[in-house]
Amino acid sequence: MMSLTKNLKIAAAALLALTGFAAAETTMERIQSDGAIRVGMADSVPFQFKDPASGEWRGYNVDMANEMAQALGADLEIVDATWATLIPGLEGNRWDVAFVDMFATPERAVKVMFADPYFTTRQTVMGNTRSGVETWDDLNQDGRIIVFLAGTADEAVAREKFPNAESRPMIAEGLGTVFLEVASGRADATVASELNIRLYLASNPNAPLTILEGGRGIDAQGFSYAVRPGDHHLLEFLNTWVRSAKATGLAAEMESKWIDNFEE
């Protein structure tokens, strides 16, 4: 006859299996076990972009990701993504962190958890100077076309602020394609982060492009890294690391290199 102790052990094991309490490996445990962290990146100059000559990733978040992985004691693996696949790829476990200049919005927070903001900017509207569109009201009219990267916060803002214009989401690797669509006259305007727009205008001074209504923009928001729901240990690590990067001057150093003095 089985001993009472043995029966209790069997019953406890069965209960754990039935109730799902058997502890699964967390993302942080898997990272430490494998010695590598996977980050998903989608093109957005100057935060992360492919060097056309070498095919290697460069930019603010590339340097920051390497620093983050070093602090974690893990190798860095950058996985190519597009803006439309960043969150689905995170949900599908193709990468551990969406390590890009992503606005933390309530709509996205339904699907992912965001770390503390590491950089703050706002969105604004850039138009073609030859289109006759000079104000936001001019753009919010039938017959006007506004383009944006599909699956981004820019899409939500464009549809909300300019409901009367024709919205055209674009599936592309980065904002450069969207900006060219406006510069060519195939669209009247686009919505994007003010930083990205100003950097593009500085690099392309002869393009027929301008920020509509001067400095008017959408309220400032934070760029944040994103993880899967439930990855609390990894999220706490990222929050601690972001705070440390700001306190030690690392974030300021990267901003000076990639934003204030950026030369593509």
Short mmCIF file of C-alpha atoms in Angstrom, two decimals, residues 39-237:
data_model
loop_
_atom_site.label_atom_id
_atom_site.label_comp_id
_atom_site.label_asym_id
_atom_site.label_seq_id
_atom_site.Cartn_x
_atom_site.Cartn_y
_atom_site.Cartn_z
CA VAL A 39 15.19 42.94 -30.18
CA GLY A 40 12.87 43.78 -33.06
CA MET A 41 13.77 46.88 -35.08
CA ALA A 42 12.02 48.77 -37.87
CA ASP A 43 13.60 51.56 -39.89
CA SER A 44 13.28 55.11 -38.49
CA VAL A 45 16.18 57.54 -38.92
CA PRO A 46 18.03 58.42 -36.70
CA PHE A 47 16.86 55.95 -34.08
CA GLN A 48 17.45 52.72 -35.99
CA PHE A 49 18.18 52.26 -39.68
CA LYS A 50 20.09 50.03 -42.08
CA ASP A 51 23.41 51.34 -43.40
CA PRO A 52 22.97 51.09 -47.20
CA ALA A 53 26.66 50.31 -47.67
CA SER A 54 27.11 47.58 -45.09
CA GLY A 55 23.54 46.43 -44.47
CA GLU A 56 24.20 46.78 -40.74
CA TRP A 57 21.85 48.45 -38.28
CA ARG A 58 22.95 51.87 -37.00
CA GLY A 59 21.43 54.61 -34.87
CA TYR A 60 20.50 55.73 -31.40
CA ASN A 61 18.63 52.58 -30.43
CA VAL A 62 21.27 50.29 -31.93
CA ASP A 63 23.90 51.80 -29.65
CA MET A 64 21.47 51.80 -26.74
CA ALA A 65 20.50 48.17 -27.35
CA ASN A 66 24.15 47.14 -27.25
CA GLU A 67 24.59 49.00 -23.96
CA MET A 68 21.42 47.40 -22.60
CA ALA A 69 22.52 43.89 -23.57
CA GLN A 70 25.92 44.47 -21.97
CA ALA A 71 24.23 45.54 -18.72
CA LEU A 72 22.08 42.42 -18.94
CA GLY A 73 25.13 40.22 -19.53
CA ALA A 74 23.72 38.90 -22.80
CA ASP A 75 24.53 38.95 -26.51
CA LEU A 76 22.39 41.22 -28.67
CA GLU A 77 20.41 39.77 -31.58
CA ILE A 78 18.69 42.35 -33.81
CA VAL A 79 15.74 40.95 -35.76
CA ASP A 80 14.49 42.85 -38.82
CA ALA A 81 10.88 44.01 -38.57
CA THR A 82 8.55 46.52 -40.17
CA TRP A 83 6.33 48.95 -38.30
CA ALA A 84 3.30 46.85 -39.20
CA THR A 85 4.86 43.67 -37.73
CA LEU A 86 6.48 45.05 -34.57
CA ILE A 87 3.64 44.22 -32.20
CA PRO A 88 2.47 41.01 -33.96
CA GLY A 89 6.10 39.80 -33.95
CA LEU A 90 6.37 40.54 -30.25
CA GLU A 91 3.13 38.67 -29.59
CA GLY A 92 4.41 35.78 -31.70
CA ASN A 93 7.66 35.56 -29.70
CA ARG A 94 9.88 36.51 -32.65
CA TRP A 95 11.68 39.00 -30.41
CA ASP A 96 11.76 39.83 -26.71
CA VAL A 97 11.57 43.63 -26.95
CA ALA A 98 10.28 46.02 -29.60
CA PHE A 99 13.32 48.30 -29.36
CA VAL A 100 12.27 51.28 -31.49
CA ASP A 101 11.01 54.86 -31.29
CA MET A 102 7.43 53.77 -30.59
CA PHE A 103 4.87 56.11 -29.06
CA ALA A 104 3.29 54.52 -25.98
CA THR A 105 -0.43 54.82 -26.71
CA PRO A 106 -3.45 53.37 -24.88
CA GLU A 107 -4.42 51.42 -27.99
CA ARG A 108 -1.03 49.69 -28.12
CA ALA A 109 -1.00 49.16 -24.36
CA VAL A 110 -3.96 46.82 -24.79
CA LYS A 111 -1.57 44.36 -26.47
CA VAL A 112 1.87 45.13 -24.96
CA MET A 113 3.48 46.57 -21.85
CA PHE A 114 5.57 49.72 -22.23
CA ALA A 115 8.73 50.66 -20.36
CA ASP A 116 9.21 54.20 -19.07
CA PRO A 117 9.70 56.75 -21.90
CA TYR A 118 13.33 57.21 -22.92
CA PHE A 119 12.75 60.19 -25.24
CA THR A 120 9.94 62.73 -25.65
CA THR A 121 8.79 64.42 -28.84
CA ARG A 122 5.50 65.19 -30.56
CA GLN A 123 3.84 64.65 -33.89
CA THR A 124 3.30 67.34 -36.49
CA VAL A 125 2.14 67.64 -40.11
CA MET A 126 4.37 68.05 -43.15
CA GLY A 127 2.87 69.13 -46.46
CA ASN A 128 3.89 69.63 -50.07
CA THR A 129 4.44 73.36 -50.73
CA ARG A 130 3.05 73.00 -54.26
CA SER A 131 -0.22 71.38 -53.22
CA GLY A 132 -1.94 74.54 -52.02
CA VAL A 133 -2.30 73.08 -48.53
CA GLU A 134 -1.11 75.65 -45.99
CA THR A 135 -3.19 74.87 -42.89
CA TRP A 136 -4.63 71.86 -41.09
CA ASP A 137 -8.08 72.98 -42.23
CA ASP A 138 -6.90 73.01 -45.86
CA LEU A 139 -5.78 69.39 -45.43
CA ASN A 140 -9.01 68.26 -43.77
CA GLN A 141 -11.01 68.47 -47.01
CA ASP A 142 -12.44 66.10 -49.59
CA GLY A 143 -9.94 65.47 -52.34
CA ARG A 144 -6.90 65.87 -50.11
CA ILE A 145 -4.62 62.88 -49.48
CA ILE A 146 -2.69 62.16 -46.30
CA VAL A 147 -0.21 59.28 -46.10
CA PHE A 148 1.42 57.56 -43.14
CA LEU A 149 3.14 54.36 -42.12
CA ALA A 150 0.58 51.62 -41.53
CA GLY A 151 0.30 50.36 -37.99
CA THR A 152 1.88 53.42 -36.36
CA ALA A 153 0.56 56.06 -33.97
CA ASP A 154 0.76 58.42 -36.97
CA GLU A 155 -2.09 56.50 -38.59
CA ALA A 156 -4.38 56.97 -35.58
CA VAL A 157 -3.61 60.70 -35.40
CA ALA A 158 -4.11 61.23 -39.13
CA ARG A 159 -7.50 59.52 -39.14
CA GLU A 160 -8.64 61.39 -36.02
CA LYS A 161 -7.42 64.88 -36.94
CA PHE A 162 -8.18 64.77 -40.67
CA PRO A 163 -11.31 62.64 -41.11
CA ASN A 164 -12.38 64.38 -44.33
CA ALA A 165 -9.11 63.78 -46.16
CA GLU A 166 -8.39 60.50 -47.91
CA SER A 167 -6.18 58.37 -45.67
CA ARG A 168 -3.56 56.20 -47.37
CA PRO A 169 -1.62 53.85 -45.10
CA MET A 170 1.69 52.71 -46.55
CA ILE A 171 3.49 49.47 -45.78
CA ALA A 172 7.13 50.44 -46.03
CA GLU A 173 10.39 49.89 -44.20
CA GLY A 174 10.62 53.47 -42.98
CA LEU A 175 9.41 57.06 -43.07
CA GLY A 176 11.66 57.96 -45.99
CA THR A 177 9.24 56.27 -48.38
CA VAL A 178 6.30 58.20 -46.90
CA PHE A 179 8.13 61.52 -47.09
CA LEU A 180 9.01 60.88 -50.75
CA GLU A 181 5.33 60.25 -51.47
CA VAL A 182 4.56 63.78 -50.25
CA ALA A 183 7.60 65.37 -51.92
CA SER A 184 6.60 63.82 -55.26
CA GLY A 185 3.10 65.29 -55.04
CA ARG A 186 1.36 61.91 -54.93
CA ALA A 187 0.05 62.93 -51.52
CA ASP A 188 -0.62 66.31 -49.95
CA ALA A 189 0.76 65.69 -46.47
CA THR A 190 1.83 63.25 -43.79
CA VAL A 191 1.84 63.00 -40.00
CA ALA A 192 5.03 61.93 -38.21
CA SER A 193 7.19 62.78 -35.23
CA GLU A 194 8.44 66.36 -35.35
CA LEU A 195 11.99 65.16 -34.83
CA ASN A 196 11.89 62.83 -37.86
CA ILE A 197 10.34 65.53 -40.00
CA ARG A 198 12.84 68.23 -39.04
CA LEU A 199 15.78 65.92 -39.62
CA TYR A 200 14.44 65.02 -43.06
CA LEU A 201 13.89 68.68 -43.98
CA ALA A 202 17.42 69.54 -42.85
CA SER A 203 18.85 66.73 -45.01
CA ASN A 204 16.66 67.64 -48.02
CA PRO A 205 16.50 71.46 -48.05
CA ASN A 206 15.45 71.63 -51.71
CA ALA A 207 12.47 69.30 -51.35
CA PRO A 208 9.07 71.03 -51.76
CA LEU A 209 8.12 70.29 -48.17
CA THR A 210 7.21 72.31 -45.10
CA ILE A 211 5.70 71.91 -41.65
CA LEU A 212 2.14 73.15 -41.80
CA GLU A 213 1.21 76.06 -39.52
CA GLY A 214 4.74 76.55 -38.24
CA GLY A 215 5.21 74.86 -34.91
CA ARG A 216 1.69 73.49 -34.44
CA GLY A 217 1.74 69.89 -33.32
CA ILE A 218 0.07 67.15 -31.37
CA ASP A 219 0.79 66.95 -27.62
CA ALA A 220 4.22 65.63 -26.70
CA GLN A 221 4.44 61.90 -26.17
CA GLY A 222 7.15 59.49 -25.08
CA PHE A 223 9.02 56.89 -27.10
CA SER A 224 9.09 53.62 -25.15
CA TYR A 225 10.33 50.05 -25.55
CA ALA A 226 7.64 47.35 -25.47
CA VAL A 227 7.49 43.80 -24.08
CA ARG A 228 4.88 41.06 -24.00
CA PRO A 229 2.16 41.19 -21.31
CA GLY A 230 3.36 39.29 -18.25
CA ASP A 231 7.08 39.91 -18.81
CA HIS A 232 7.29 41.87 -15.56
CA HIS A 233 10.90 41.02 -14.72
CA LEU A 234 12.13 42.11 -18.15
CA LEU A 235 10.00 45.27 -17.92
CA GLU A 236 11.44 46.17 -14.52
CA PHE A 237 14.95 45.61 -15.85
#
